[in-house]
Coordinates of C-alpha atoms in Angstrom, one line a residue:
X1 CA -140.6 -37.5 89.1
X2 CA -137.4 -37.6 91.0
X3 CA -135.5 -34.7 92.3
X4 CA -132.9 -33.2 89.3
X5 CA -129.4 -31.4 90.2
X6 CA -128.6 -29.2 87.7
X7 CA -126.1 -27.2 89.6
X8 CA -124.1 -30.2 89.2
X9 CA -124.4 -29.9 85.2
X10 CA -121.3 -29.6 83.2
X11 CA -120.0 -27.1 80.9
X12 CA -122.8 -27.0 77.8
X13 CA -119.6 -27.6 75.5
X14 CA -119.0 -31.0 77.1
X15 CA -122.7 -32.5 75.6
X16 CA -122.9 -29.9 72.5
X17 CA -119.9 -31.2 70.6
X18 CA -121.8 -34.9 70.5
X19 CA -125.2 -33.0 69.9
X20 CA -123.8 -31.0 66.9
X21 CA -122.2 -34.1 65.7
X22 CA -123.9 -36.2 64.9
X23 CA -126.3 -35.1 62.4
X24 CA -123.3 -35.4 59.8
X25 CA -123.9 -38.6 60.1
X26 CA -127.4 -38.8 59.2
X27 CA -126.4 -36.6 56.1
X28 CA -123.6 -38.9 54.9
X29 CA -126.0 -41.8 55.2
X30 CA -128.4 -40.1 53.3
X31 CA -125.8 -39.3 50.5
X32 CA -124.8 -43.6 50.7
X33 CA -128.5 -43.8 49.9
X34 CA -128.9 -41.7 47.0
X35 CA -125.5 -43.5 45.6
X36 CA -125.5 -47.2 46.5
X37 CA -129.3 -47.4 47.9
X38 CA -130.3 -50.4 45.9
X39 CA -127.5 -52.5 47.3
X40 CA -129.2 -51.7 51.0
X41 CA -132.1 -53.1 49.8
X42 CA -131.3 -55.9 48.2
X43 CA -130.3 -57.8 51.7
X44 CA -129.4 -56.9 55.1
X45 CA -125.7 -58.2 55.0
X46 CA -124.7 -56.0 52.3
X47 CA -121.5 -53.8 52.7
X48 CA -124.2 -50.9 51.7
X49 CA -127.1 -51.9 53.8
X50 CA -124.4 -52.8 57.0
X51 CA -123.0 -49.3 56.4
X52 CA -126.0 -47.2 56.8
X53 CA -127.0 -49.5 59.6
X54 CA -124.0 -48.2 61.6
X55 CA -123.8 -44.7 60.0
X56 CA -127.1 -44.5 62.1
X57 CA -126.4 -46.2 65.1
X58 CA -122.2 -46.3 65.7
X59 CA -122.5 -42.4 64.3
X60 CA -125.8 -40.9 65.1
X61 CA -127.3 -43.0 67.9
X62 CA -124.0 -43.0 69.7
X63 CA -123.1 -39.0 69.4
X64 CA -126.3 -38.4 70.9
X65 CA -126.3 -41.0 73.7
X66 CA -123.2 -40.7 74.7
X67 CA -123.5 -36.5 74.9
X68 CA -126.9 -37.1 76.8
X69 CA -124.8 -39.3 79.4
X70 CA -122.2 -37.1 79.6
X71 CA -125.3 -34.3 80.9
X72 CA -128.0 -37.1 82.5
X73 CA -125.4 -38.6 84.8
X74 CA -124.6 -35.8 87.2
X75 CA -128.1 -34.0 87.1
X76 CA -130.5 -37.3 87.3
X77 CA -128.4 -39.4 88.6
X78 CA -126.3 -37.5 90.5
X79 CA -123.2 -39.5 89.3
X80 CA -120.4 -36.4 88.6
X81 CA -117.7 -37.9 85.9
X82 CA -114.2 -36.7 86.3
X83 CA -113.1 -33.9 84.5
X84 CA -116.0 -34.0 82.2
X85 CA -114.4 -31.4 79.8
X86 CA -111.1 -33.4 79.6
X87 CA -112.8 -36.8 79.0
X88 CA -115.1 -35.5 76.8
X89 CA -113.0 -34.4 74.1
X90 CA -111.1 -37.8 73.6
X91 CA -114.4 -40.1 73.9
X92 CA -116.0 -37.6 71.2
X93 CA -113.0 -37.7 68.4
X94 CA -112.2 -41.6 68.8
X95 CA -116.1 -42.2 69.0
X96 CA -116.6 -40.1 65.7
X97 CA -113.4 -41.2 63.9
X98 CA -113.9 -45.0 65.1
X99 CA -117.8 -44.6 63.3
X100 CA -116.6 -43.3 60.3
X101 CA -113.3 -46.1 60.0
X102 CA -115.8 -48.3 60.5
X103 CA -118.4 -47.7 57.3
X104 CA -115.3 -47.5 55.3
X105 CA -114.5 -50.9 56.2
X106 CA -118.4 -52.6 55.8
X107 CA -118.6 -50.6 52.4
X108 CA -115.2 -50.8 50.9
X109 CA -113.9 -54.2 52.7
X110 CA -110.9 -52.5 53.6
X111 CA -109.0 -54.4 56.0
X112 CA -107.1 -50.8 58.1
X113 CA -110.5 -49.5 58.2
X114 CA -111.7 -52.2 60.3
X115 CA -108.6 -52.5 62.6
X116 CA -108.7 -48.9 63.1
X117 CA -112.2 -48.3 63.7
X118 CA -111.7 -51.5 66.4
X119 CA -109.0 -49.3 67.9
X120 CA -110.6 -46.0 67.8
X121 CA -114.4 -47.3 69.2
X122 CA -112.5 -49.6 71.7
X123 CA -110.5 -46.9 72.9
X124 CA -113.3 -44.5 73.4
X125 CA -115.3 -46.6 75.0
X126 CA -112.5 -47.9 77.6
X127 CA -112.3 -44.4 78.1
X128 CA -115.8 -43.5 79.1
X129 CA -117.2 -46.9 80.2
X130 CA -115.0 -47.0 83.5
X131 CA -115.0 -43.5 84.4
X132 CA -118.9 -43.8 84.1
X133 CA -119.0 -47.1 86.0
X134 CA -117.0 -45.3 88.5
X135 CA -118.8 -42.4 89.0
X136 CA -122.2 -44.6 89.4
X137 CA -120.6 -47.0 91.6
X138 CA -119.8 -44.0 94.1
X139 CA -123.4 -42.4 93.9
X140 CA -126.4 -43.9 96.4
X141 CA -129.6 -44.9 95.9
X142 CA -131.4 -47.0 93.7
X143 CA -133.7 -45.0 91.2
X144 CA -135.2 -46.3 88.2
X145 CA -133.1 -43.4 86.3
X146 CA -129.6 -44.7 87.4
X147 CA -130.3 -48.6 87.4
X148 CA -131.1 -48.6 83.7
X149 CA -128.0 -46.1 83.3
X150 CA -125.8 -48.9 84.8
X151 CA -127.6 -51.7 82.9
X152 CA -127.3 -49.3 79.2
X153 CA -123.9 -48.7 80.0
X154 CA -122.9 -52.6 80.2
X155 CA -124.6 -53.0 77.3
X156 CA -122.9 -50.7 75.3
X157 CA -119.5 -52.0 76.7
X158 CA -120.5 -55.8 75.8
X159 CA -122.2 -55.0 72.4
X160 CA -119.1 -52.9 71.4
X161 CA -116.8 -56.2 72.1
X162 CA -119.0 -58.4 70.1
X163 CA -118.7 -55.9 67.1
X164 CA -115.1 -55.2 67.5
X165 CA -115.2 -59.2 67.3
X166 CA -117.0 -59.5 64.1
X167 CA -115.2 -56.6 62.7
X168 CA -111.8 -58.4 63.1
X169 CA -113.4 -61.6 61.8
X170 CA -114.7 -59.7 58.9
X171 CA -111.0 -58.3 58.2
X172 CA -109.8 -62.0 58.0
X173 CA -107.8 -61.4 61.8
X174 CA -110.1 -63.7 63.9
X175 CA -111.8 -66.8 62.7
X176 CA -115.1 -65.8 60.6
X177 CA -116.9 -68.0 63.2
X178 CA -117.2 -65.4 65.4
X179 CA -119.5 -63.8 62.9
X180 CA -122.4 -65.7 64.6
X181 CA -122.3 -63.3 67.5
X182 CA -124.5 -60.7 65.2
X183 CA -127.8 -61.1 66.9
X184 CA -126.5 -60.5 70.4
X185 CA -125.0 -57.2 69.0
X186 CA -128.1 -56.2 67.8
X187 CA -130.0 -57.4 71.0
X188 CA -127.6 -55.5 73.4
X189 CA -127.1 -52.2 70.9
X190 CA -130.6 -51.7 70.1
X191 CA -132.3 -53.3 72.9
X192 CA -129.8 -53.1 75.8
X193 CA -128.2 -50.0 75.4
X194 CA -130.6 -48.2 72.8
X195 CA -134.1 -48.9 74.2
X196 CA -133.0 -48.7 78.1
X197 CA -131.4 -45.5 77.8
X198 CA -134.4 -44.1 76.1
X199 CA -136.3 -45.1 78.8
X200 CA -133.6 -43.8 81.2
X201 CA -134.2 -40.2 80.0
X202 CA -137.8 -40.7 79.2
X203 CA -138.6 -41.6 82.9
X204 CA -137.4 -37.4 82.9
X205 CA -138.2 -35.7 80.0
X206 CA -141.3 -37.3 78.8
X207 CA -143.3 -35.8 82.1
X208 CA -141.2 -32.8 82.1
X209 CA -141.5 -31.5 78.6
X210 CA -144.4 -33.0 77.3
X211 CA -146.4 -32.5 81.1
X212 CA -147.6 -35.9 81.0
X213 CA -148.0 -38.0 84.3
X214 CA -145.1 -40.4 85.4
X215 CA -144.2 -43.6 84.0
X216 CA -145.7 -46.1 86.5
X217 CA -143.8 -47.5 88.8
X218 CA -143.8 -51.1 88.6
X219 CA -142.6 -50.3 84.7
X220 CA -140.0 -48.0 85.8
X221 CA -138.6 -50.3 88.5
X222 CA -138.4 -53.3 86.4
X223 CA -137.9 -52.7 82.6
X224 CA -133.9 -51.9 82.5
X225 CA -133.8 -55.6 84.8
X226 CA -136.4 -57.2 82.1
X227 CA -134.6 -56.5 79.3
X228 CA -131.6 -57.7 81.0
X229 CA -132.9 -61.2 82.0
X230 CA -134.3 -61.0 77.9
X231 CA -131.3 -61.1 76.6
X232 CA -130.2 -63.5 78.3
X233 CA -132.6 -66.0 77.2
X234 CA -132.1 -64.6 73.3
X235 CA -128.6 -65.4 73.9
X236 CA -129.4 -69.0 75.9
X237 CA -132.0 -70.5 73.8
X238 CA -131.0 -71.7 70.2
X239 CA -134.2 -70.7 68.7
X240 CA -135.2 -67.4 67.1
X241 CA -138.1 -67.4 69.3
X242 CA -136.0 -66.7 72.3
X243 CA -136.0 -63.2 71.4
X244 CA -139.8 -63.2 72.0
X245 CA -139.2 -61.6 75.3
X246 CA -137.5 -58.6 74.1
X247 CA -139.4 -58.0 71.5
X248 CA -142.2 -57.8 73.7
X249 CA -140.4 -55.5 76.2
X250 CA -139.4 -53.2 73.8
X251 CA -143.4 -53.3 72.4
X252 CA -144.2 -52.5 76.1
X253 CA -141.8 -49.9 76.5
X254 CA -143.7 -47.9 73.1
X255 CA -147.3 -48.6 74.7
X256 CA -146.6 -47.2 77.9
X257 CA -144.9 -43.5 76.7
X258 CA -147.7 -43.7 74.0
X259 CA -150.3 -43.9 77.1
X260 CA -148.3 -41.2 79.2
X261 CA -148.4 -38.8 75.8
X262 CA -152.6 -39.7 76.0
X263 CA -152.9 -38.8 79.1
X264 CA -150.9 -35.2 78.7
X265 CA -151.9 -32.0 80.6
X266 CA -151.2 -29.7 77.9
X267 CA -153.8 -29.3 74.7
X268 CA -151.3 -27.8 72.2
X269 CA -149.0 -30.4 70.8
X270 CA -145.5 -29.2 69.4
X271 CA -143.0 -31.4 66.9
X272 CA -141.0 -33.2 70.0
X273 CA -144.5 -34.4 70.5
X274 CA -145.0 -35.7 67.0
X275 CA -141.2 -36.9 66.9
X276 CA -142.0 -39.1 69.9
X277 CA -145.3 -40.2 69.0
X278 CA -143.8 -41.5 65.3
X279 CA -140.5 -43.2 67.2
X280 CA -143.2 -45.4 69.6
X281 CA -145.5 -46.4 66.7
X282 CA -142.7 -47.2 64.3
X283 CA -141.4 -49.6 67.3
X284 CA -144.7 -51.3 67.5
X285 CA -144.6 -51.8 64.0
X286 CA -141.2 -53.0 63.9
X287 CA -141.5 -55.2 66.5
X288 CA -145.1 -56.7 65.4
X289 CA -143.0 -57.4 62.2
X290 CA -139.9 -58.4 64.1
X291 CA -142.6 -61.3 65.7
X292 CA -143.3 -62.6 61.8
X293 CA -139.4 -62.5 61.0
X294 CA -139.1 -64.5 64.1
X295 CA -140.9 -67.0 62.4
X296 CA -139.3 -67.0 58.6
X297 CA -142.1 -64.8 57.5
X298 CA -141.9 -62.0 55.1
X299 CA -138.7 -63.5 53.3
X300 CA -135.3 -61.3 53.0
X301 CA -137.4 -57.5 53.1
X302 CA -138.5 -58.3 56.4
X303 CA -135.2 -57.8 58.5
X304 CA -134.3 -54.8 56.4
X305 CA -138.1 -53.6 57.6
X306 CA -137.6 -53.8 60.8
X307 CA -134.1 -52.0 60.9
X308 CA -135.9 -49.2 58.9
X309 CA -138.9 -49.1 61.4
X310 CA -136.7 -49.5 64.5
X311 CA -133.5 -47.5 63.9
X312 CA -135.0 -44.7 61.2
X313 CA -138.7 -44.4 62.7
X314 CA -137.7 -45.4 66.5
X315 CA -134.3 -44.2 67.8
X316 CA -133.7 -41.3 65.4
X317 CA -137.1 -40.2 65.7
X318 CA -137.0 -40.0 69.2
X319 CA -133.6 -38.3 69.8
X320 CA -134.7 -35.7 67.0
X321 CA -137.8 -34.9 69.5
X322 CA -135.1 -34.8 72.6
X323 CA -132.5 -32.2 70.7
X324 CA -135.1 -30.0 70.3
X325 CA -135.5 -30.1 73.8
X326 CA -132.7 -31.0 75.4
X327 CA -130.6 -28.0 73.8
X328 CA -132.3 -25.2 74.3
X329 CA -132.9 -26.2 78.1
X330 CA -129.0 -26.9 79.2
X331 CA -128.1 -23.5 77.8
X332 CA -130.7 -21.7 78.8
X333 CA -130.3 -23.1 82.3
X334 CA -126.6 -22.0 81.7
X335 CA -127.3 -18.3 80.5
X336 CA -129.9 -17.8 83.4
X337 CA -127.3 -16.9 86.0
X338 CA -125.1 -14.9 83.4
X339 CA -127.4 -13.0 81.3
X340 CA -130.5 -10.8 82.2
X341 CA -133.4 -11.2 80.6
X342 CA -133.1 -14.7 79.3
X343 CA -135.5 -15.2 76.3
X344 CA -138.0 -18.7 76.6
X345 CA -136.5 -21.6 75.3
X346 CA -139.0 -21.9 72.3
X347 CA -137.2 -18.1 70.7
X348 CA -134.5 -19.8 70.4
X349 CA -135.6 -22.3 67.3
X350 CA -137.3 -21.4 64.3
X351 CA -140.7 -23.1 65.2
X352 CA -141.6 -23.2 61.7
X353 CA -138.5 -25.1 60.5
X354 CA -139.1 -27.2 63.3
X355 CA -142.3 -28.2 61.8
X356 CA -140.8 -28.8 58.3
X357 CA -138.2 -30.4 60.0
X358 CA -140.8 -32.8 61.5
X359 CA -142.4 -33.1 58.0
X360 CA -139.6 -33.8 56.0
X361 CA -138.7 -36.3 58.5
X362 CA -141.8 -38.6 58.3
X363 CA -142.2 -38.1 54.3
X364 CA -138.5 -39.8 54.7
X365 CA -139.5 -42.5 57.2
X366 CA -142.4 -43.2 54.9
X367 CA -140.1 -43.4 51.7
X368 CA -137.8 -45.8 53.8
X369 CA -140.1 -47.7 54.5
X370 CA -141.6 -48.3 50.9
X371 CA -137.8 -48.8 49.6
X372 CA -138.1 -52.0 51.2
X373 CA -140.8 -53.3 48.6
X374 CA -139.8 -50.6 45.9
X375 CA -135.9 -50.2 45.8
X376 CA -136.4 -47.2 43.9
X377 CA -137.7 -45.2 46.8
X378 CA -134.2 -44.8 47.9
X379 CA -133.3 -41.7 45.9
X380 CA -136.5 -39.4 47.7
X381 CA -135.5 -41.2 51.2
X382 CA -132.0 -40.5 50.3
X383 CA -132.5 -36.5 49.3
X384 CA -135.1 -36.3 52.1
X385 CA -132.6 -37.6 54.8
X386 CA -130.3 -35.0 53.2
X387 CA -132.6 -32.5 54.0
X388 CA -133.6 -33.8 57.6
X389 CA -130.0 -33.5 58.5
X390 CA -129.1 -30.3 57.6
X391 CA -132.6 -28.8 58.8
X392 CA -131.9 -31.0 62.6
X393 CA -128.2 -29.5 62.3
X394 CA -129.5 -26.2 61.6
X395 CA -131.5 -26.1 63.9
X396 CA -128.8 -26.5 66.8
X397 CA -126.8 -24.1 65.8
X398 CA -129.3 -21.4 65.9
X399 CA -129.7 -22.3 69.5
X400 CA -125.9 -22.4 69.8
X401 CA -125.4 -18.7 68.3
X402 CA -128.7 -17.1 70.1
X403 CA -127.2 -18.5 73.5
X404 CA -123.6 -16.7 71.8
X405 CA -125.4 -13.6 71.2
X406 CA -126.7 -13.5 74.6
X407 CA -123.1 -13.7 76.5
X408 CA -121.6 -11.3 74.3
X409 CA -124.2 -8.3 75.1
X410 CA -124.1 -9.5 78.3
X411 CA -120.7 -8.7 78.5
X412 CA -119.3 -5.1 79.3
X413 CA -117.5 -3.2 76.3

């Protein structure tokens, strides 16, 4: 595993405002769900069922990715933003507002709410995109770590201007032609910037958390270029099938970390371990039924399967087991040098939530999942992603006030 600077860290506050944000997005979607869910279900292109889609991913997966890059550049990558404080606060508001303008405008058809969220995403994103590029242009070296960072982060950049096309075509600005750009999106935001950035911090955290051996090599090396070169021929060939090659990428991807989490050094397994372990079977799944969509199989359910499998039971799965880590370590790395007697990461969450956390989580991917045959499954996924949220958001707060606590009696009266 490659060397990590953590001296070159920034303020906690700079990644914590993204952390805590973004499960109010998983609770609003879960509130859509109990009011409009049989509207997600009925077909993919629903104002309901595009909605939650990008409640999830434009709210929650993008807090938490782009709070993880604000923290995973300069320590694994060595690639120190400007100002992170400063840049940080306008990426996180436009980010959060743009998300929010955005499912206004998919649920409501409400032609402001698309322009702005184009303007406020945009922005935010021609904020942090060059500034990042920047900063990993400058920095040496070729490690697995920082090429998929480079390759996520022109991902991101290219499947935000595709939706900000669609979104004007949808709002009647741009010809509705443009619509046609939706599986690219969805190839460079799930598979692009989504899957290679997972793998980016997973390359790190998987062996350092969960003390399993190193992703090989060769897979490290070449998956960020892989998926690359897949998109390409997704985009190139006319055919459905030409997404074959992501799809099984993205397969391999879940079959390696589920190998590394086999071959673990440590007996006692904790929830990341379980959050992790669901996120890479419900890809496998996903993408074994993405294989059947690819062939007309499985009828109008089957799309709206593999979103629930891939976005529900893959990304948010996965960066629930990272918070849970990834909190409690950048502030206890940053009361270490300022507090004596800094108490072991695992005091600072309630373990026991944690597990109900965990538990309520699956019973909700389960009930997802079954909503896609049974539409009336929505209401327990819907009240169980309520819950989920506020347990995940509870959660980081306590780590947020115990680290508090510590810097105040640390301090002289």
């Amino acid at each position: 595993m490659q060397a990590l600077s953590f001296e070159q860290a920034p303020p906690p506050s700079v990644p914590l405002r993204f952390f805590l944000t973004a499960p109010l997005f998983l609770l609003l979607a879960g509130g859509l769900l109990l009011v409009d869910g049989e509207s997600a279900m009925a077909s993919r292109w629903t104002p309901t069922a595009l909605a939650l889609t990008h409640l999830m991913t434009a709210g929650f997966m993008l807090q938490v990715m782009l709070g993880a890059l604000f923290q995973l550049m300069p320590v694994a990558a060595g690639a120190n933003l400007w100002q992170p404080r400063r840049l940080a606060l306008p990426v996180h508001l436009l980010s959060a507002a743009g998300a929010v303008l955005l499912v206004l405008g998919f649920h409501h058809q409400i032609t402001w709410a698309y322009q702005g969220a184009v303007l406020a995403l945009g922005a935010s994103v021609l904020l942090f995109f060059p500034a990042a590029m920047l900063a990993l242009w400058r920095t040496p070296g070729r490690s697995p770590t920082l090429v998929a960072i480079r390759i996520a982060l022109l991902a991101l950049f290219l499947a935000v201007f595709a939706g900000a096309t669609m979104a004007l075509a949808r709002a009647g600005i741009i010809d509705i032609g443009w619509l046609r750009l939706s599986s690219p999106h969805v190839a460079l935001g799930l598979g692009g910037w989504g899957a290679v950035l997972v793998a980016a911090a997973g390359y790190l955290v998987v062996p350092m958390f969960q003390l399993t051996p190193a992703y090989p090599g060769w897979f490290a090396r070449s998956f960020a270029g892989a998926v690359a070169v897949a998109i390409g021929v997704g985009v190139v060939v006319p055919h459905a099938a030409g997404w074959l090659p992501l799809i099984a990428l993205i397969a391999l991807l879940a079959a390696v970390t589920i190998d590394r989490q086999r071959r673990r050094r440590r007996a006692k397994v904790d929830a990341t371990y379980h959050f992790w372990r669901l996120a890479m079977a419900c890809t496998l799944a996903a993408c074994a039924l993405a294989v059947l969509g690819v062939f007309q199989v499985g009828g109008n359910a089957m799309p709206i399967a593999v979103g629930v499998l891939a976005i529900l039971g893959g990304f948010v799965s996965v960066i629930a087991g990272m918070l849970y880590k990834i909190v409690p370590f950048i502030l206890w790395l940053y009361l270490q040098p300022r507090v004596k007697g800094v108490p072991p990461m695992t005091r600072m969450l309630n373990e026991r939530w944690v597990t109900w956390h965990w538990r309520c989580h699956l019973a909700m991917v389960l009930a997802s999942v079954l909503a896609t045959v049974w539409w009336p499954m929505v209401y327990p996924a819907g009240g169980l992603m309520i819950a989920s949220a506020l347990l995940l958001g509870g959660q980081l707060l306590r780590v947020v006030n115990h680290a508090r606590a510590a810097l105040r009696r640390a301090q002289p009266s």
